[in-house]
PDB file of C-alpha atoms and ligand atoms in Angstrom:
ATOM      1  CA  MET A  24      12.629  10.717   1.101  1.00 91.00           C
ATOM      2  CA  LYS A  25       8.808  10.838   1.447  1.00 95.00           C
ATOM      3  CA  ILE A  26       7.080   8.490  -1.094  1.00 96.00           C
ATOM      4  CA  ILE A  27       3.412   7.381  -1.652  1.00 96.00           C
ATOM      5  CA  LEU A  28       2.740   4.476  -3.832  1.00 97.00           C
ATOM      6  CA  ILE A  29      -0.751   4.383  -5.259  1.00 97.00           C
ATOM      7  CA  GLY A  30      -2.027   1.687  -7.597  1.00 97.00           C
ATOM      8  CA  TYR A  31      -4.820  -1.245  -7.798  1.00 97.00           C
ATOM      9  CA  PRO A  32      -4.812  -3.672  -5.218  1.00 94.00           C
ATOM     10  CA  CYS A  33      -2.236  -6.392  -5.808  1.00 92.00           C
ATOM     11  CA  SER A  34      -0.377  -4.001  -8.215  1.00 95.00           C
ATOM     12  CA  GLY A  35       2.741  -4.645  -6.356  1.00 92.00           C
ATOM     13  CA  LYS A  36       2.945  -1.636  -3.893  1.00 95.00           C
ATOM     14  CA  GLY A  37       3.425  -3.749  -0.867  1.00 93.00           C
ATOM     15  CA  THR A  38       6.276  -5.470  -2.591  1.00 91.00           C
ATOM     16  CA  GLN A  39       7.950  -2.503  -4.085  1.00 95.00           C
ATOM     17  CA  ALA A  40       7.440  -0.616  -0.762  1.00 96.00           C
ATOM     18  CA  GLN A  41       9.441  -3.544   0.801  1.00 93.00           C
ATOM     19  CA  PHE A  42      12.288  -2.833  -1.515  1.00 94.00           C
ATOM     20  CA  ILE A  43      12.288   0.728  -1.001  1.00 96.00           C
ATOM     21  CA  SER A  44      12.292   0.274   2.570  1.00 96.00           C
ATOM     22  CA  LYS A  45      15.401  -1.969   2.526  1.00 94.00           C
ATOM     23  CA  LYS A  46      17.287  -0.136  -0.153  1.00 94.00           C
ATOM     24  CA  TYR A  47      16.888   3.466   1.246  1.00 95.00           C
ATOM     25  CA  GLN A  48      16.554   2.654   5.071  1.00 96.00           C
ATOM     26  CA  ILE A  49      13.204   4.235   5.402  1.00 97.00           C
ATOM     27  CA  PRO A  50      10.222   2.431   7.021  1.00 97.00           C
ATOM     28  CA  LYS A  51       7.487   1.035   4.796  1.00 97.00           C
ATOM     29  CA  ILE A  52       4.275   2.087   6.490  1.00 97.00           C
ATOM     30  CA  SER A  53       1.120   0.207   5.309  1.00 97.00           C
ATOM     31  CA  THR A  54      -2.218   1.119   6.656  1.00 96.00           C
ATOM     32  CA  GLY A  55      -3.338  -2.513   5.590  1.00 95.00           C
ATOM     33  CA  ASP A  56      -0.488  -4.020   7.448  1.00 94.00           C
ATOM     34  CA  LEU A  57      -1.155  -1.924  10.540  1.00 94.00           C
ATOM     35  CA  LEU A  58      -4.678  -2.844  10.709  1.00 93.00           C
ATOM     36  CA  ARG A  59      -4.117  -6.531  10.088  1.00 91.00           C
ATOM     37  CA  LYS A  60      -1.285  -6.424  12.693  1.00 89.00           C
ATOM     38  CA  LYS A  61      -3.614  -5.073  15.285  1.00 87.00           C
ATOM     39  CA  ILE A  62      -6.470  -7.536  14.402  1.00 86.00           C
ATOM     40  CA  PHE A  63      -3.774 -10.416  14.714  1.00 83.00           C
ATOM     41  CA  ASN A  64      -2.595  -9.290  18.081  1.00 82.00           C
ATOM     42  CA  LYS A  65      -6.162  -8.414  19.155  1.00 75.00           C
ATOM     43  CA  LYS A  66      -5.341  -4.799  19.900  1.00 62.00           C
ATOM     44  CA  ILE A  67      -8.330  -3.172  18.375  1.00 58.00           C
ATOM     45  CA  ASN A  68     -11.626  -2.941  20.564  1.00 60.00           C
ATOM     46  CA  SER A  69     -13.881  -3.162  17.524  1.00 61.00           C
ATOM     47  CA  ASN A  70     -11.837  -5.850  16.204  1.00 75.00           C
ATOM     48  CA  LYS A  71     -14.673  -7.749  14.745  1.00 81.00           C
ATOM     49  CA  LYS A  72     -16.095  -4.820  12.792  1.00 85.00           C
ATOM     50  CA  ILE A  73     -12.927  -3.688  11.227  1.00 89.00           C
ATOM     51  CA  ASN A  74     -11.906  -7.420  10.348  1.00 89.00           C
ATOM     52  CA  ASP A  75     -15.304  -7.645   8.618  1.00 90.00           C
ATOM     53  CA  LYS A  76     -14.809  -4.597   6.858  1.00 92.00           C
ATOM     54  CA  ILE A  77     -11.397  -5.752   5.460  1.00 92.00           C
ATOM     55  CA  LYS A  78     -12.751  -9.098   4.486  1.00 90.00           C
ATOM     56  CA  SER A  79     -15.535  -7.553   2.488  1.00 92.00           C
ATOM     57  CA  GLY A  80     -13.330  -5.087   0.824  1.00 91.00           C
ATOM     58  CA  LYS A  81     -14.949  -2.144   2.552  1.00 93.00           C
ATOM     59  CA  LEU A  82     -12.726   0.804   3.615  1.00 95.00           C
ATOM     60  CA  VAL A  83     -12.095   1.387   7.381  1.00 95.00           C
ATOM     61  CA  SER A  84     -13.131   4.770   8.828  1.00 95.00           C
ATOM     62  CA  ASP A  85     -11.084   7.865   7.990  1.00 95.00           C
ATOM     63  CA  LYS A  86     -11.047   8.265  11.848  1.00 94.00           C
ATOM     64  CA  ILE A  87      -9.355   5.076  12.733  1.00 93.00           C
ATOM     65  CA  ILE A  88      -7.052   5.360   9.649  1.00 96.00           C
ATOM     66  CA  ILE A  89      -5.723   8.959  10.429  1.00 95.00           C
ATOM     67  CA  SER A  90      -5.291   8.063  14.099  1.00 93.00           C
ATOM     68  CA  LEU A  91      -3.174   4.985  13.180  1.00 94.00           C
ATOM     69  CA  ILE A  92      -1.034   6.919  10.469  1.00 95.00           C
ATOM     70  CA  LYS A  93      -0.469   9.873  12.650  1.00 94.00           C
ATOM     71  CA  LYS A  94       0.697   7.790  15.580  1.00 94.00           C
ATOM     72  CA  ARG A  95       3.020   5.782  13.213  1.00 95.00           C
ATOM     73  CA  LEU A  96       4.556   8.741  11.721  1.00 95.00           C
ATOM     74  CA  LYS A  97       5.436  10.223  15.115  1.00 94.00           C
ATOM     75  CA  LYS A  98       8.061   7.463  15.638  1.00 96.00           C
ATOM     76  CA  ASN A  99      11.616   8.205  15.318  1.00 96.00           C
ATOM     77  CA  ASP A 100      12.249   6.071  12.171  1.00 96.00           C
ATOM     78  CA  CYS A 101      10.231   8.289  10.059  1.00 95.00           C
ATOM     79  CA  LEU A 102      12.514  11.114  10.573  1.00 93.00           C
ATOM     80  CA  LYS A 103      14.505  10.322   7.290  1.00 92.00           C
ATOM     81  CA  GLY A 104      11.192   9.486   5.410  1.00 96.00           C
ATOM     82  CA  TYR A 105       8.824   6.835   4.478  1.00 97.00           C
ATOM     83  CA  VAL A 106       7.224   4.902   1.948  1.00 97.00           C
ATOM     84  CA  LEU A 107       3.562   4.956   2.372  1.00 97.00           C
ATOM     85  CA  ASP A 108       1.396   2.104   0.904  1.00 97.00           C
ATOM     86  CA  GLY A 109      -2.308   1.933   0.938  1.00 96.00           C
ATOM     87  CA  PHE A 110      -2.687   5.643   2.390  1.00 96.00           C
ATOM     88  CA  PRO A 111      -4.290   7.894   1.631  1.00 96.00           C
ATOM     89  CA  ARG A 112      -7.133   5.881   0.067  1.00 96.00           C
ATOM     90  CA  THR A 113      -9.905   8.561   0.260  1.00 96.00           C
ATOM     91  CA  LEU A 114     -10.065  12.244  -0.742  1.00 95.00           C
ATOM     92  CA  ASN A 115     -10.692  13.220   2.880  1.00 96.00           C
ATOM     93  CA  GLN A 116      -7.587  11.310   3.953  1.00 96.00           C
ATOM     94  CA  PHE A 117      -5.508  13.158   1.228  1.00 93.00           C
ATOM     95  CA  LYS A 118      -6.882  16.527   2.304  1.00 93.00           C
ATOM     96  CA  ILE A 119      -6.248  15.735   6.010  1.00 93.00           C
ATOM     97  CA  MET A 120      -2.740  14.593   5.102  1.00 90.00           C
ATOM     98  CA  HIS A 121      -2.268  18.003   3.674  1.00 84.00           C
ATOM     99  CA  LEU A 122      -3.782  19.937   6.571  1.00 86.00           C
ATOM    100  CA  GLU A 123      -1.623  17.717   9.031  1.00 85.00           C
ATOM    101  CA  LYS A 124       1.414  18.546   6.946  1.00 82.00           C
ATOM    102  CA  ILE A 125       2.284  15.088   6.194  1.00 86.00           C
ATOM    103  CA  ASN A 126       4.609  16.038   3.391  1.00 83.00           C
ATOM    104  CA  ILE A 127       5.343  13.901   0.299  1.00 90.00           C
ATOM    105  CA  ASP A 128       8.213  14.258  -2.326  1.00 92.00           C
ATOM    106  CA  PHE A 129       7.189  11.415  -4.656  1.00 94.00           C
ATOM    107  CA  LEU A 130       3.745  10.248  -5.712  1.00 94.00           C
ATOM    108  CA  ILE A 131       4.570   6.908  -7.597  1.00 96.00           C
ATOM    109  CA  GLU A 132       1.696   5.196  -9.313  1.00 97.00           C
ATOM    110  CA  ILE A 133       2.053   1.486 -10.188  1.00 97.00           C
ATOM    111  CA  LEU A 134       0.230   0.663 -13.373  1.00 97.00           C
ATOM    112  CA  VAL A 135      -0.788  -3.020 -13.829  1.00 97.00           C
ATOM    113  CA  SER A 136      -3.540  -4.333 -16.157  1.00 97.00           C
ATOM    114  CA  LYS A 137      -6.579  -5.903 -14.612  1.00 95.00           C
ATOM    115  CA  LYS A 138      -5.512  -9.476 -16.095  1.00 94.00           C
ATOM    116  CA  ASN A 139      -2.183  -9.262 -14.385  1.00 94.00           C
ATOM    117  CA  ILE A 140      -3.972  -8.043 -11.213  1.00 95.00           C
ATOM    118  CA  PHE A 141      -6.143 -11.236 -10.689  1.00 93.00           C
ATOM    119  CA  LYS A 142      -3.158 -13.481 -11.596  1.00 89.00           C
ATOM    120  CA  ARG A 143      -1.169 -11.974  -8.862  1.00 88.00           C
ATOM    121  CA  ALA A 144      -3.849 -11.833  -6.175  1.00 89.00           C
ATOM    122  CA  LEU A 145      -4.427 -15.381  -6.601  1.00 88.00           C
ATOM    123  CA  GLY A 146      -1.052 -16.876  -5.479  1.00 91.00           C
ATOM    124  CA  ARG A 147      -0.388 -13.997  -2.929  1.00 93.00           C
ATOM    125  CA  GLN A 148       0.704 -14.971   0.603  1.00 95.00           C
ATOM    126  CA  ILE A 149       1.713 -12.756   3.513  1.00 95.00           C
ATOM    127  CA  HIS A 150       3.527 -12.725   6.857  1.00 96.00           C
ATOM    128  CA  ILE A 151       1.380 -10.594   9.086  1.00 94.00           C
ATOM    129  CA  PRO A 152       3.836  -9.660  11.778  1.00 93.00           C
ATOM    130  CA  SER A 153       6.205  -8.089   9.372  1.00 93.00           C
ATOM    131  CA  GLY A 154       3.970  -7.468   6.509  1.00 92.00           C
ATOM    132  CA  ARG A 155       6.212  -9.309   4.138  1.00 94.00           C
ATOM    133  CA  ILE A 156       4.693 -10.450   0.978  1.00 93.00           C
ATOM    134  CA  TYR A 157       5.027 -13.434  -1.324  1.00 94.00           C
ATOM    135  CA  HIS A 158       3.710 -15.060  -4.314  1.00 92.00           C
ATOM    136  CA  ASN A 159       3.887 -18.614  -5.062  1.00 92.00           C
ATOM    137  CA  ILE A 160       5.043 -18.119  -8.540  1.00 90.00           C
ATOM    138  CA  TYR A 161       6.442 -14.643  -9.009  1.00 88.00           C
ATOM    139  CA  ASN A 162       8.047 -14.318  -5.603  1.00 90.00           C
ATOM    140  CA  PRO A 163       7.981 -17.434  -3.864  1.00 95.00           C
ATOM    141  CA  PRO A 164       9.552 -17.938  -0.314  1.00 97.00           C
ATOM    142  CA  LEU A 165      12.398 -20.077   0.290  1.00 98.00           C
ATOM    143  CA  ILE A 166      10.383 -22.827   2.005  1.00 97.00           C
ATOM    144  CA  LYS A 167       6.867 -23.128   0.852  1.00 96.00           C
ATOM    145  CA  ASN A 168       4.282 -21.511   3.292  1.00 96.00           C
ATOM    146  CA  LYS A 169       7.181 -20.223   5.581  1.00 98.00           C
ATOM    147  CA  ASP A 170       8.191 -16.545   5.992  1.00 98.00           C
ATOM    148  CA  ASP A 171      11.875 -16.431   4.777  1.00 97.00           C
ATOM    149  CA  ILE A 172      13.190 -14.392   7.973  1.00 97.00           C
ATOM    150  CA  THR A 173      11.146 -15.849  10.869  1.00 98.00           C
ATOM    151  CA  GLY A 174      10.099 -19.340   9.339  1.00 98.00           C
ATOM    152  CA  GLU A 175       6.535 -18.261  10.616  1.00 97.00           C
ATOM    153  CA  LYS A 176       3.451 -19.516   8.944  1.00 96.00           C
ATOM    154  CA  LEU A 177       2.458 -17.457   5.949  1.00 97.00           C
ATOM    155  CA  ILE A 178      -1.456 -16.704   5.104  1.00 95.00           C
ATOM    156  CA  ILE A 179      -3.557 -16.052   2.457  1.00 95.00           C
ATOM    157  CA  ARG A 180      -5.352 -12.851   2.717  1.00 92.00           C
ATOM    158  CA  GLU A 181      -9.375 -13.488   2.843  1.00 91.00           C
ATOM    159  CA  ASP A 182      -9.863 -10.233   0.818  1.00 92.00           C
ATOM    160  CA  ASP A 183      -7.819 -11.699  -1.995  1.00 92.00           C
ATOM    161  CA  THR A 184     -10.789 -13.126  -3.787  1.00 93.00           C
ATOM    162  CA  LYS A 185     -12.051 -12.281  -7.296  1.00 93.00           C
ATOM    163  CA  LYS A 186     -15.152 -10.649  -6.028  1.00 94.00           C
ATOM    164  CA  ILE A 187     -13.561  -8.609  -3.497  1.00 94.00           C
ATOM    165  CA  ILE A 188     -10.860  -7.649  -5.651  1.00 94.00           C
ATOM    166  CA  GLU A 189     -13.295  -6.362  -8.331  1.00 95.00           C
ATOM    167  CA  LYS A 190     -14.833  -4.291  -5.432  1.00 94.00           C
ATOM    168  CA  ARG A 191     -11.387  -2.639  -4.451  1.00 94.00           C
ATOM    169  CA  LEU A 192     -10.359  -2.161  -8.119  1.00 96.00           C
ATOM    170  CA  LYS A 193     -13.511   0.012  -8.505  1.00 95.00           C
ATOM    171  CA  GLU A 194     -12.866   1.897  -5.296  1.00 95.00           C
ATOM    172  CA  TYR A 195      -9.329   2.547  -6.314  1.00 96.00           C
ATOM    173  CA  GLU A 196     -10.724   4.061  -9.676  1.00 97.00           C
ATOM    174  CA  ILE A 197     -13.119   6.509  -7.872  1.00 96.00           C
ATOM    175  CA  PHE A 198     -10.156   7.371  -5.241  1.00 96.00           C
ATOM    176  CA  LYS A 199      -7.755   8.168  -8.218  1.00 96.00           C
ATOM    177  CA  LYS A 200     -10.307  10.375 -10.051  1.00 96.00           C
ATOM    178  CA  LYS A 201     -11.140  12.371  -7.033  1.00 96.00           C
ATOM    179  CA  ILE A 202      -7.589  13.001  -5.919  1.00 93.00           C
ATOM    180  CA  PHE A 203      -6.400  14.161  -9.480  1.00 91.00           C
ATOM    181  CA  LYS A 204      -9.468  16.397  -9.772  1.00 93.00           C
ATOM    182  CA  TYR A 205      -8.601  17.838  -6.421  1.00 91.00           C
ATOM    183  CA  CYS A 206      -4.882  18.249  -7.055  1.00 87.00           C
ATOM    184  CA  THR A 207      -5.712  20.024 -10.349  1.00 87.00           C
ATOM    185  CA  LYS A 208      -8.034  22.328  -8.672  1.00 86.00           C
ATOM    186  CA  LYS A 209      -5.531  23.151  -5.851  1.00 81.00           C
ATOM    187  CA  LYS A 210      -2.473  22.993  -8.073  1.00 79.00           C
ATOM    188  CA  ILE A 211      -0.894  20.560  -5.921  1.00 77.00           C
ATOM    189  CA  LEU A 212       0.474  18.236  -8.615  1.00 71.00           C
ATOM    190  CA  LYS A 213       3.249  20.508  -9.832  1.00 72.00           C
ATOM    191  CA  ASN A 214       4.952  20.446  -6.140  1.00 74.00           C
ATOM    192  CA  LEU A 215       4.698  16.604  -6.113  1.00 80.00           C
ATOM    193  CA  LYS A 216       6.974  14.412  -8.211  1.00 88.00           C
ATOM    194  CA  TYR A 217       4.287  12.312  -9.801  1.00 92.00           C
ATOM    195  CA  PHE A 218       5.572   9.369 -11.638  1.00 95.00           C
ATOM    196  CA  THR A 219       3.984   6.287 -13.194  1.00 96.00           C
ATOM    197  CA  ILE A 220       5.690   3.060 -13.800  1.00 96.00           C
ATOM    198  CA  ASN A 221       4.744   0.033 -15.828  1.00 97.00           C
ATOM    199  CA  GLY A 222       3.973  -2.689 -13.027  1.00 96.00           C
ATOM    200  CA  ASN A 223       3.376  -5.411 -15.682  1.00 96.00           C
ATOM    201  CA  LYS A 224       7.000  -5.945 -16.169  1.00 94.00           C
ATOM    202  CA  ASN A 225       8.908  -8.610 -13.969  1.00 90.00           C
ATOM    203  CA  LEU A 226       9.900  -7.760 -10.387  1.00 88.00           C
ATOM    204  CA  LYS A 227      13.489  -6.598 -11.279  1.00 91.00           C
ATOM    205  CA  LYS A 228      12.663  -4.227 -13.896  1.00 94.00           C
ATOM    206  CA  ILE A 229       9.988  -2.745 -11.826  1.00 95.00           C
ATOM    207  CA  LYS A 230      12.411  -1.978  -9.038  1.00 94.00           C
ATOM    208  CA  HIS A 231      15.061  -0.621 -11.619  1.00 95.00           C
ATOM    209  CA  SER A 232      12.128   1.853 -12.808  1.00 95.00           C
ATOM    210  CA  ILE A 233      11.471   2.888  -9.055  1.00 95.00           C
ATOM    211  CA  GLN A 234      15.350   3.365  -8.561  1.00 94.00           C
ATOM    212  CA  LYS A 235      15.647   5.520 -11.702  1.00 94.00           C
ATOM    213  CA  ILE A 236      12.779   7.688 -10.476  1.00 93.00           C
ATOM    214  CA  LEU A 237      13.994   8.027  -6.908  1.00 91.00           C
ATOM    215  CA  ILE A 238      17.593   9.403  -7.919  1.00 84.00           C
ATOM    216  CA  LYS A 239      15.759  12.166  -9.955  1.00 68.00           C
TER     217      LYS A 239
HETATM  218  P1  AMP B  25      -4.392  -3.200   1.864  1.00 87.74           P
HETATM  219  O1  AMP B  25      -3.369  -3.985   2.553  1.00 87.74           O
HETATM  220  O2  AMP B  25      -3.654  -1.752   1.507  1.00 87.74           O
HETATM  221  O3  AMP B  25      -4.821  -3.826   0.417  1.00 87.74           O
HETATM  222  O4  AMP B  25      -5.686  -3.058   2.599  1.00 87.74           O
HETATM  223  C1  AMP B  25      -6.223  -3.943   3.126  1.00 87.74           C
HETATM  224  C2  AMP B  25      -7.873  -3.271   3.714  1.00 87.74           C
HETATM  225  O5  AMP B  25      -7.393  -2.634   4.966  1.00 87.74           O
HETATM  226  C3  AMP B  25      -8.468  -2.453   2.652  1.00 87.74           C
HETATM  227  O6  AMP B  25      -9.329  -3.092   1.791  1.00 87.74           O
HETATM  228  C4  AMP B  25      -9.317  -1.722   3.712  1.00 87.74           C
HETATM  229  O7  AMP B  25     -10.447  -2.468   4.231  1.00 87.74           O
HETATM  230  C5  AMP B  25      -8.328  -1.494   4.866  1.00 87.74           C
HETATM  231  N1  AMP B  25      -7.636  -0.178   4.613  1.00 87.74           N
HETATM  232  C6  AMP B  25      -6.325  -0.198   4.333  1.00 87.74           C
HETATM  233  N2  AMP B  25      -5.896   1.238   4.237  1.00 87.74           N
HETATM  234  C7  AMP B  25      -6.911   1.865   4.426  1.00 87.74           C
HETATM  235  C8  AMP B  25      -7.205   3.176   4.264  1.00 87.74           C
HETATM  236  N3  AMP B  25      -6.249   4.103   3.982  1.00 87.74           N
HETATM  237  N4  AMP B  25      -8.459   3.822   4.353  1.00 87.74           N
HETATM  238  C9  AMP B  25      -9.254   2.853   4.567  1.00 87.74           C
HETATM  239  N5  AMP B  25      -9.359   1.576   4.654  1.00 87.74           N
HETATM  240  C10 AMP B  25      -8.121   1.062   4.635  1.00 87.74           C
END
């Protein structure tokens, strides 16, 4: 089961990827998580440059992203499948994904109104080492500001501000237009199981919609 989740930032991709990963025993691979983890563990040489890009809502270079994802997909846990969150994010990444034969069965788009995106972004907290995502109202941790599993500290992402989210929303709209144009031209969409789900609903209902798609 190879799945890509797409949608606006804060549309719930990470949370749903977490759910899919647990339910179907496939890894959740988020390029954002991989980058944050590397920065957190000080494993990237050009650490500061990448951190500045993330903080300001700019995209990290395709070269870095492709190298990260290729390395990650080579791990044994990906043999059964994976759920990708935040990759691809540019037309070039999408094309490379095809060239590299990174196959995909399902392309699921989570649709959320902009009003809800802002509501969700403000209140989001993450646990960097695992990528687990919480929200102080919609998905609170068992203990305030602590990760449920490790008890470690949760953080608020520096790019979860109104201004940066607006920028990331625009960037997503451009990306979506480009890939759909490309897929139509190359007749790719018909080989992909493309579904949209209403991500404005509550967590339980969204999970249910995803489950219904994945048994098709
Ligand atoms: P995310 O956690 O998916 O919201 O990603 C956070 C940030 O990491 C983005 O705003 C970008 O700066 C960077 N990033 C994550 N994935 C990608 C990608 N596929 N291509 C370029 N930059 C990315």
